[in-house]
PDB file of C-alpha atoms in Angstrom:
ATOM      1  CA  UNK Q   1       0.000   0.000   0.000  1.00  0.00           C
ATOM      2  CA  UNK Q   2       1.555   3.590  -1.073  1.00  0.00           C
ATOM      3  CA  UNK Q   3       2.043   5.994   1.888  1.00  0.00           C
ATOM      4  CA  UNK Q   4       0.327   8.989   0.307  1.00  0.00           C
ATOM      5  CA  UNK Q   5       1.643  11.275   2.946  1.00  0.00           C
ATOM      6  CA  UNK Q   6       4.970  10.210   2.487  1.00  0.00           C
ATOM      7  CA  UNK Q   7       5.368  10.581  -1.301  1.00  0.00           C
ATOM      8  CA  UNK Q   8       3.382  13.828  -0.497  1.00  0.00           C
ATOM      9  CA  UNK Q   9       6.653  15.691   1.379  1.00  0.00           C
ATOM     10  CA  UNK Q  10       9.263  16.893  -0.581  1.00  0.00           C
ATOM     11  CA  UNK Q  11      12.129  15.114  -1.320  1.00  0.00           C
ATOM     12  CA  UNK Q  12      15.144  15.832  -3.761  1.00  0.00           C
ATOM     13  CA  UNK Q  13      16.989  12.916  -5.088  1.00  0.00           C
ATOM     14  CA  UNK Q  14      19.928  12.371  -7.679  1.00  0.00           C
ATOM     15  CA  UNK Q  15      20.227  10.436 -10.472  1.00  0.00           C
ATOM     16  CA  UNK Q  16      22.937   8.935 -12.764  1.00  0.00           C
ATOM     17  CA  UNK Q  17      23.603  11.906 -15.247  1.00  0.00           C
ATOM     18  CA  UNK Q  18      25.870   9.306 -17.345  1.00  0.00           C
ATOM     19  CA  UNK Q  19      22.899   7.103 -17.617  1.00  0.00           C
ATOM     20  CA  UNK Q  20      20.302   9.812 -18.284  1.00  0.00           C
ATOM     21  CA  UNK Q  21      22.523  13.033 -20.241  1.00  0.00           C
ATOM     22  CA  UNK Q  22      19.880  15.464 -20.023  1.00  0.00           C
ATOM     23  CA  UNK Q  23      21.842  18.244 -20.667  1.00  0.00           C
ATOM     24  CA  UNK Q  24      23.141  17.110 -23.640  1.00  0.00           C
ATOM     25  CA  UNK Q  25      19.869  15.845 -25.566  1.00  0.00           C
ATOM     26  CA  UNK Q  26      18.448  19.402 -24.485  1.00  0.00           C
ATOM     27  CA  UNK Q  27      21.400  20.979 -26.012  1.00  0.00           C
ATOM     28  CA  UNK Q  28      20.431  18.926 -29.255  1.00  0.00           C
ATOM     29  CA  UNK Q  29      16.341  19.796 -28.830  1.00  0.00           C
ATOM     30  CA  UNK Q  30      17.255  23.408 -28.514  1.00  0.00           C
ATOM     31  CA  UNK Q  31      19.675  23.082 -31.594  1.00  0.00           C
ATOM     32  CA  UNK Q  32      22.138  25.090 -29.961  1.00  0.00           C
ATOM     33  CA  UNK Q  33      25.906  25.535 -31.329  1.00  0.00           C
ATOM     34  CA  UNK Q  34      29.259  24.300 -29.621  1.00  0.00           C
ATOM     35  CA  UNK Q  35      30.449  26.049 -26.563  1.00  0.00           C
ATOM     36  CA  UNK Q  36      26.542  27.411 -25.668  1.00  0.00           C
ATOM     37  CA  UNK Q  37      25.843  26.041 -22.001  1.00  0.00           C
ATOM     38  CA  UNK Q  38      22.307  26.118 -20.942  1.00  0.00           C
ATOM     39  CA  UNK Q  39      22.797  28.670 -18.189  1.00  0.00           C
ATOM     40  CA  UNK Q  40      24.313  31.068 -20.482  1.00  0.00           C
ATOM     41  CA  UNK Q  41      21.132  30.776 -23.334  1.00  0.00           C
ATOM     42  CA  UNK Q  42      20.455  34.308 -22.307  1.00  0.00           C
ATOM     43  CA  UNK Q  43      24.333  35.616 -23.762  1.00  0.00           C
ATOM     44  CA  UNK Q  44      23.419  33.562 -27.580  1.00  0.00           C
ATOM     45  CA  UNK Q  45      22.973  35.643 -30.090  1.00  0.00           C
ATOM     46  CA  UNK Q  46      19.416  34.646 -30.972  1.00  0.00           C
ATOM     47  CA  UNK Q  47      18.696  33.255 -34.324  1.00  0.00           C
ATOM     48  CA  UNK Q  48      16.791  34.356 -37.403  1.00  0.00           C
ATOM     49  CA  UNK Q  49      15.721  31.483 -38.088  1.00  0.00           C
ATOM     50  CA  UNK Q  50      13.129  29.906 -35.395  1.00  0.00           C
ATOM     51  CA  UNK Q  51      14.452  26.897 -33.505  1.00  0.00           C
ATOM     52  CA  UNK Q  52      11.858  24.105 -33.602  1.00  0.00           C
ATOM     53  CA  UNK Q  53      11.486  24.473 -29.422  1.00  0.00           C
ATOM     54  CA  UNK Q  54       8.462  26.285 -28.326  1.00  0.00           C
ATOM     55  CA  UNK Q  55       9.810  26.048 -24.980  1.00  0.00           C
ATOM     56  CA  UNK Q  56      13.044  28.068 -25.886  1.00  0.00           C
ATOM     57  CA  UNK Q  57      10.677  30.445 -27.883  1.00  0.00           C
ATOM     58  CA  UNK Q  58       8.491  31.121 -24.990  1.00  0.00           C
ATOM     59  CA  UNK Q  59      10.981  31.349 -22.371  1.00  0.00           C
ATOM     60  CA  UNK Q  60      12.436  34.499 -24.349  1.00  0.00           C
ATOM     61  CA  UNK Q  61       9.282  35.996 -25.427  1.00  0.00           C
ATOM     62  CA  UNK Q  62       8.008  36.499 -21.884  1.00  0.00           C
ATOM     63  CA  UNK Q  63      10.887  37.436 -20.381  1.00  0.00           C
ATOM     64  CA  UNK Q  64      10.508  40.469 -22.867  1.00  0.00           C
ATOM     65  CA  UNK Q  65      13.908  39.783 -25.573  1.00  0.00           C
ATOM     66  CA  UNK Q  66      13.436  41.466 -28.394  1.00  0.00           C
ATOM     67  CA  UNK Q  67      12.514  38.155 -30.764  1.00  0.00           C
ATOM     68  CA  UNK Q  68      13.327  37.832 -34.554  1.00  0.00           C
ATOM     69  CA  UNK Q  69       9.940  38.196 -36.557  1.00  0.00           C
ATOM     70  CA  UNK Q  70      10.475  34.317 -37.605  1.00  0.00           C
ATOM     71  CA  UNK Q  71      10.022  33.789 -33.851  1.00  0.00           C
ATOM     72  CA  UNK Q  72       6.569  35.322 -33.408  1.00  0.00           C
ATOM     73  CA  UNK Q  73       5.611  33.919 -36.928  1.00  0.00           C
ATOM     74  CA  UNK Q  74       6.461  30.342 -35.295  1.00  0.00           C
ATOM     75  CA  UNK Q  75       4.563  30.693 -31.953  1.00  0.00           C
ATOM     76  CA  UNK Q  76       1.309  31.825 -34.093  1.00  0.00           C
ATOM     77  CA  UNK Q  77       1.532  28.339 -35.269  1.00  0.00           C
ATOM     78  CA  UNK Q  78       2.229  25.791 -32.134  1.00  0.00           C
ATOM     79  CA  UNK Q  79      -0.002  23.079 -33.650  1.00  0.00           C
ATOM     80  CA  UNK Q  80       2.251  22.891 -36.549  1.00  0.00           C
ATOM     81  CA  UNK Q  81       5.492  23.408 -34.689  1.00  0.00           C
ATOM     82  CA  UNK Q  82       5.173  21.082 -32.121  1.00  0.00           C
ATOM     83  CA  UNK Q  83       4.060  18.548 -34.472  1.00  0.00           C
ATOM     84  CA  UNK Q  84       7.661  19.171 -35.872  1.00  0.00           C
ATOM     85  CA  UNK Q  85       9.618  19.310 -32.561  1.00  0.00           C
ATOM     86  CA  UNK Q  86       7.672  15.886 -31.292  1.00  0.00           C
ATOM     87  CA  UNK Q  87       8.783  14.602 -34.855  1.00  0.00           C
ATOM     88  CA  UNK Q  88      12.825  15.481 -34.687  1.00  0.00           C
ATOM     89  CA  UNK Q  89      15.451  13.052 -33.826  1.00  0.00           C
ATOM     90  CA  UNK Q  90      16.429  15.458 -31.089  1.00  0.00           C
ATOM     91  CA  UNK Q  91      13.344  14.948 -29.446  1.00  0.00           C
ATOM     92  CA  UNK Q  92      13.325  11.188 -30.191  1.00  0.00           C
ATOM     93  CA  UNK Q  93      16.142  10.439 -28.543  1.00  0.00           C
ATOM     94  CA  UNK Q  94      15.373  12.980 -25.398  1.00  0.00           C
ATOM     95  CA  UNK Q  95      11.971  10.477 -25.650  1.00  0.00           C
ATOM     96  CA  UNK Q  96      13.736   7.431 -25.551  1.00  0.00           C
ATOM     97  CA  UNK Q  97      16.132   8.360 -22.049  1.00  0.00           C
ATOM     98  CA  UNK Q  98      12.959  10.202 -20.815  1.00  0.00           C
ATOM     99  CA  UNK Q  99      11.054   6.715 -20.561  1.00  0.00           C
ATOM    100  CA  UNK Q 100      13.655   4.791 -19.096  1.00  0.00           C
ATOM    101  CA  UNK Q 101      14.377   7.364 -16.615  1.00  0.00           C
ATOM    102  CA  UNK Q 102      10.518   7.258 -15.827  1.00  0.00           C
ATOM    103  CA  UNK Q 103      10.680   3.052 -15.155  1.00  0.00           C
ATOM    104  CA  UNK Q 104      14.462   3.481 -13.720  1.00  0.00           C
ATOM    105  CA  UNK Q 105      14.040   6.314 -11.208  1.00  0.00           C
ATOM    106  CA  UNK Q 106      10.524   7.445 -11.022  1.00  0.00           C
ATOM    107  CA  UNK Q 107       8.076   4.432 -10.763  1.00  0.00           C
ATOM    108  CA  UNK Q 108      10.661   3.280  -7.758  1.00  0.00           C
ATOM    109  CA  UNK Q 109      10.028   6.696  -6.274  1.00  0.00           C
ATOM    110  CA  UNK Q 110       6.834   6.781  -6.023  1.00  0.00           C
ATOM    111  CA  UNK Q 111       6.690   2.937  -4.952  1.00  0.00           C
ATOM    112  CA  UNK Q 112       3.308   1.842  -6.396  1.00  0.00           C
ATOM    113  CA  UNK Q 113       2.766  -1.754  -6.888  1.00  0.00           C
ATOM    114  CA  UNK Q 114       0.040  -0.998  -9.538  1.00  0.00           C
ATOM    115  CA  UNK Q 115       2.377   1.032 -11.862  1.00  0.00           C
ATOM    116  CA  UNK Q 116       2.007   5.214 -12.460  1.00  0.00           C
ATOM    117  CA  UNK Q 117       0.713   7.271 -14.948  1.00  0.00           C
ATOM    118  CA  UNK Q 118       2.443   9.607 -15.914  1.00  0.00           C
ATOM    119  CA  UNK Q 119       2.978  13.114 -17.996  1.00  0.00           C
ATOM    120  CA  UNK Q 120       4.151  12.110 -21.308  1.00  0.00           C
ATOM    121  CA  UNK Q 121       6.061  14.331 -22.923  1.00  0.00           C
ATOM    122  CA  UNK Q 122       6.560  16.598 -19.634  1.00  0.00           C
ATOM    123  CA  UNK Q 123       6.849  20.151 -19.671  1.00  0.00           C
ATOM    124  CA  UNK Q 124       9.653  21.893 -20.903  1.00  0.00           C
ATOM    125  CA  UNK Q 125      10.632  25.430 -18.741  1.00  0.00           C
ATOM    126  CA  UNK Q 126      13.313  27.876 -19.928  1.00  0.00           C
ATOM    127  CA  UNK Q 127      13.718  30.847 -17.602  1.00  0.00           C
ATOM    128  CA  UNK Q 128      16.174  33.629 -18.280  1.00  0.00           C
ATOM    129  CA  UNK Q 129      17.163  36.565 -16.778  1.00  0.00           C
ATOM    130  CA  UNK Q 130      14.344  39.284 -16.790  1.00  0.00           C
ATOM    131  CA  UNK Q 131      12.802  41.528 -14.781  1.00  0.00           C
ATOM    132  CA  UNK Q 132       9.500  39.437 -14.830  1.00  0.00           C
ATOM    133  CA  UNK Q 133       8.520  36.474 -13.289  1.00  0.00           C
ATOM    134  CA  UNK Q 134       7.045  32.945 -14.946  1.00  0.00           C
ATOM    135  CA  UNK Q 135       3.491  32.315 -13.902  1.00  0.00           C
ATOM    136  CA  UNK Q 136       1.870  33.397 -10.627  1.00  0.00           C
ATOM    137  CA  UNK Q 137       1.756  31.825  -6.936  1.00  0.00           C
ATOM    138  CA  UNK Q 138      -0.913  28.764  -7.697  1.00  0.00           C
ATOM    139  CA  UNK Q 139      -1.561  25.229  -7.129  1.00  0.00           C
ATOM    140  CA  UNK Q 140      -2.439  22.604  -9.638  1.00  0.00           C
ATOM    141  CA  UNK Q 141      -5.496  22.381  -8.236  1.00  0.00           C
ATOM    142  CA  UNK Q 142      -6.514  25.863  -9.447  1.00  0.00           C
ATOM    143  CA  UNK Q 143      -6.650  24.594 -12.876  1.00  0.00           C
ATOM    144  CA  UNK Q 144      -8.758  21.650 -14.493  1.00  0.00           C
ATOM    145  CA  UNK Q 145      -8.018  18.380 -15.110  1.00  0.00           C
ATOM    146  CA  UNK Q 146      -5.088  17.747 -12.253  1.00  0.00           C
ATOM    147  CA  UNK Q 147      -6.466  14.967  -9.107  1.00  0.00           C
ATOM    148  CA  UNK Q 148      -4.888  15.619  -5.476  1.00  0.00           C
ATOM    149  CA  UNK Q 149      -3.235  12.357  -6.094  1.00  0.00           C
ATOM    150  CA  UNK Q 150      -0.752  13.823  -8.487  1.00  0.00           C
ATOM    151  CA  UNK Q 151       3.089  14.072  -7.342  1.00  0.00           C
ATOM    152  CA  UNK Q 152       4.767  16.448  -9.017  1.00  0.00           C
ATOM    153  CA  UNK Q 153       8.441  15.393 -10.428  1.00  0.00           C
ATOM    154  CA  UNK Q 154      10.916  19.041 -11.330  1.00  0.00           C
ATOM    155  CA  UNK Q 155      14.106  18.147 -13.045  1.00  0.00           C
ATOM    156  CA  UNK Q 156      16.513  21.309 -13.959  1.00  0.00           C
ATOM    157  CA  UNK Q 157      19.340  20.679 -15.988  1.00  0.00           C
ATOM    158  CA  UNK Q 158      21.062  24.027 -14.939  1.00  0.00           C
ATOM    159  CA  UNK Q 159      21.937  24.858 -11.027  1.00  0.00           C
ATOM    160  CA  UNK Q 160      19.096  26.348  -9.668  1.00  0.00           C
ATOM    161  CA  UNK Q 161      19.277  28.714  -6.193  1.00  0.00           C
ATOM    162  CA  UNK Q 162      17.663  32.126  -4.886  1.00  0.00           C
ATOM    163  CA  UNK Q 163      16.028  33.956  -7.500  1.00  0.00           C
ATOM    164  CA  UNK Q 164      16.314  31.514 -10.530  1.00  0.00           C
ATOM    165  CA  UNK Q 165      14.431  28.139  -9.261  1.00  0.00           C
ATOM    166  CA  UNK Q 166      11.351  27.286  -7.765  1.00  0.00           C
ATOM    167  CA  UNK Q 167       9.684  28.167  -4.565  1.00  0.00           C
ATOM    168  CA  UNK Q 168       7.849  26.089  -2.565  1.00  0.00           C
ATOM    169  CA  UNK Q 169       5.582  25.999   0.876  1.00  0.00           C
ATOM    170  CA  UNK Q 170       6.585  22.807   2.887  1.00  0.00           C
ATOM    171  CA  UNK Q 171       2.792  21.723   3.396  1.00  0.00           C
ATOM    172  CA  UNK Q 172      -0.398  22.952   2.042  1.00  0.00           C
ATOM    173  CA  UNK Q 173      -1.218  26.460   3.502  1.00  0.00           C
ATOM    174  CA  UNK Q 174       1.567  26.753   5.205  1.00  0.00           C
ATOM    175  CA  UNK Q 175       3.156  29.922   3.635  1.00  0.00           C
ATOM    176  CA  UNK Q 176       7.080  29.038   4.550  1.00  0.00           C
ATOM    177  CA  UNK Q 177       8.333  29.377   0.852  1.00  0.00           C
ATOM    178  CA  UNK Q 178      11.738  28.557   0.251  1.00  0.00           C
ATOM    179  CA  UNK Q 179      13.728  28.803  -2.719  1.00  0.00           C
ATOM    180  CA  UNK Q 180      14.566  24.926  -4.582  1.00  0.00           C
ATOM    181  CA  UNK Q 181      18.048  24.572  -4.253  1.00  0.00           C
ATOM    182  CA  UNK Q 182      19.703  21.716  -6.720  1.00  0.00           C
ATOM    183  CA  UNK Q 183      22.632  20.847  -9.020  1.00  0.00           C
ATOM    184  CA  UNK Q 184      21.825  19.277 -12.515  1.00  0.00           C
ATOM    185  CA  UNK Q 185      21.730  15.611 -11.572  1.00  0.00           C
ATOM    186  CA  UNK Q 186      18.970  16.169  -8.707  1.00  0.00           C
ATOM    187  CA  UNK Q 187      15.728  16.278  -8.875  1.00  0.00           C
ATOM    188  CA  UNK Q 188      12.766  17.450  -6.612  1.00  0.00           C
ATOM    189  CA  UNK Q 189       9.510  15.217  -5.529  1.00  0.00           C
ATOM    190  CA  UNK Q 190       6.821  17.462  -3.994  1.00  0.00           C
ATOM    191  CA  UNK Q 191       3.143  17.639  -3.718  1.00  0.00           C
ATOM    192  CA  UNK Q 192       2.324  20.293  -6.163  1.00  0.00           C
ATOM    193  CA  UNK Q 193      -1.042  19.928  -6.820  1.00  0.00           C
ATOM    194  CA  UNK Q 194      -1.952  20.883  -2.955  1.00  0.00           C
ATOM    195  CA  UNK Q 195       1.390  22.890  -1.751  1.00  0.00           C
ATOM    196  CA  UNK Q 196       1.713  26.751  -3.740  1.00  0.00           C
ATOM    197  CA  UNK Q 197       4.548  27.558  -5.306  1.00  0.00           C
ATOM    198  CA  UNK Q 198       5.935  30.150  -8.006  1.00  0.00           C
ATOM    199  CA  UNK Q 199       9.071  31.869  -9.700  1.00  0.00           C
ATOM    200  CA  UNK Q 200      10.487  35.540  -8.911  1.00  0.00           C
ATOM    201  CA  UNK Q 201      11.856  37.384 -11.402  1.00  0.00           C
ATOM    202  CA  UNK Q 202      15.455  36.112 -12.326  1.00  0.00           C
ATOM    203  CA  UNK Q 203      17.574  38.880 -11.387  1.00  0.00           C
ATOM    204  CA  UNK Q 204      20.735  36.072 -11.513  1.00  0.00           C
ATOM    205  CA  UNK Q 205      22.923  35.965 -14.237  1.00  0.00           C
ATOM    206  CA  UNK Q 206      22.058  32.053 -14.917  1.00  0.00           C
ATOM    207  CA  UNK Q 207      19.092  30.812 -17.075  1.00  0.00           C
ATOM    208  CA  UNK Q 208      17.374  28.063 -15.154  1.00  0.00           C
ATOM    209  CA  UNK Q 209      16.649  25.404 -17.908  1.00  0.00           C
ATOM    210  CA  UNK Q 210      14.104  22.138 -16.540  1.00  0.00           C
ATOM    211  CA  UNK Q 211      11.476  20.108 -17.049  1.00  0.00           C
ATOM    212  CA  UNK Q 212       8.522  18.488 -14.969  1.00  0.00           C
ATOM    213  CA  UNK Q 213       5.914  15.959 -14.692  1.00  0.00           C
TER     214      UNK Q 213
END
């Protein structure tokens, strides 16, 4: 029998990054060139021509960079582009570690007999520097289609700390934020559909690159 209230407190793991290379298949999703590390995306030189991740578009676009026109051309169409990103071999291969990382690390997490279901692909988050945060304070619950029974699984591939990750109340309602504090490698288990949590603006000079499930 799963101990709901157990898998419910937050916990941060690690994980073989030689097994699962993260960072390198997102270097290949976000098509970026040699010597470009994720936490520096903000220093590229952004290209004319769109990349295929909406993720990387986004995470620009609200952070308010001034975007090549190909860019905002792109976003209009995100049916059509992420048919093409979920197509690439970039993506496939990202796919391919993603589920064995899911049977390998997750499903032993979370301990269920009866198997989980889970977010498939997960979410993709870039965050750069900017004056502006991502999102607002919330919980899962405030939006449709998410059961208290979810557990939510954050994976950055970029240090996070302070004003750059995630923050997080230790229980529901309880209103002690703290800032996530991991190195790529780690990941973060917490109760997400029940506990608030939300980004400041990222006043660091690192780009938080993750994903999450």
């Amino acid at each position: 029998m799963v101990d709901l209230g157990e898998l419910r407190k937050e916990l941060i793991v690690s994980y073989d990054t030689t097994k699962f290379p993260f960072r390198e298949l997102f270097h290949q999703m976000f098509q970026l060139g040699e010597g470009i590390e994720l936490c520096s995306l903000h220093n590229m030189e952004l290209p004319e021509r769109a990349p295929i991740s909406l993720a990387l578009m986004h995470g620009f676009t609200v952070a308010g960079y001034k975007c090549p026109k190909s860019w905002n051309k792109a976003r209009s169409r995100k049916k059509e582009r992420l048919k093409k990103f979920v197509a690439s071999r970039a993506f496939q291969n990202f796919q391919s570690t993603f589920n064995l990382f899911v049977n390998e690390v997750i499903v032993p997490l979370i301990g269920d007999a009866a198997g989980v279901v889970y977010q498939n692909p997960p979410t993709f988050r870039v965050q750069v520097p900017s004056k502006s945060p991502m999102g607002k304070p919330h919980r899962d619950a405030d939006y449709d289609c998410h059961v208290d029974t979810e557990i939510n699984i954050w994976v950055p591939m970029t240090k996070v700390w302070g004003n750059n990750t995630l923050h997080v109340e230790s229980e529901p309602g309880k209103g002690d934020y703290h800032p996530l504090e991991l190195e790529y490698g780690q990941l973060c288990r917490f109760w997400g559909n029940q506990v608030h949590h939300y980004t400041v603006a990222n006043d660091t000079e690192s780009t938080r690159v993750s994903f999450d499930l």
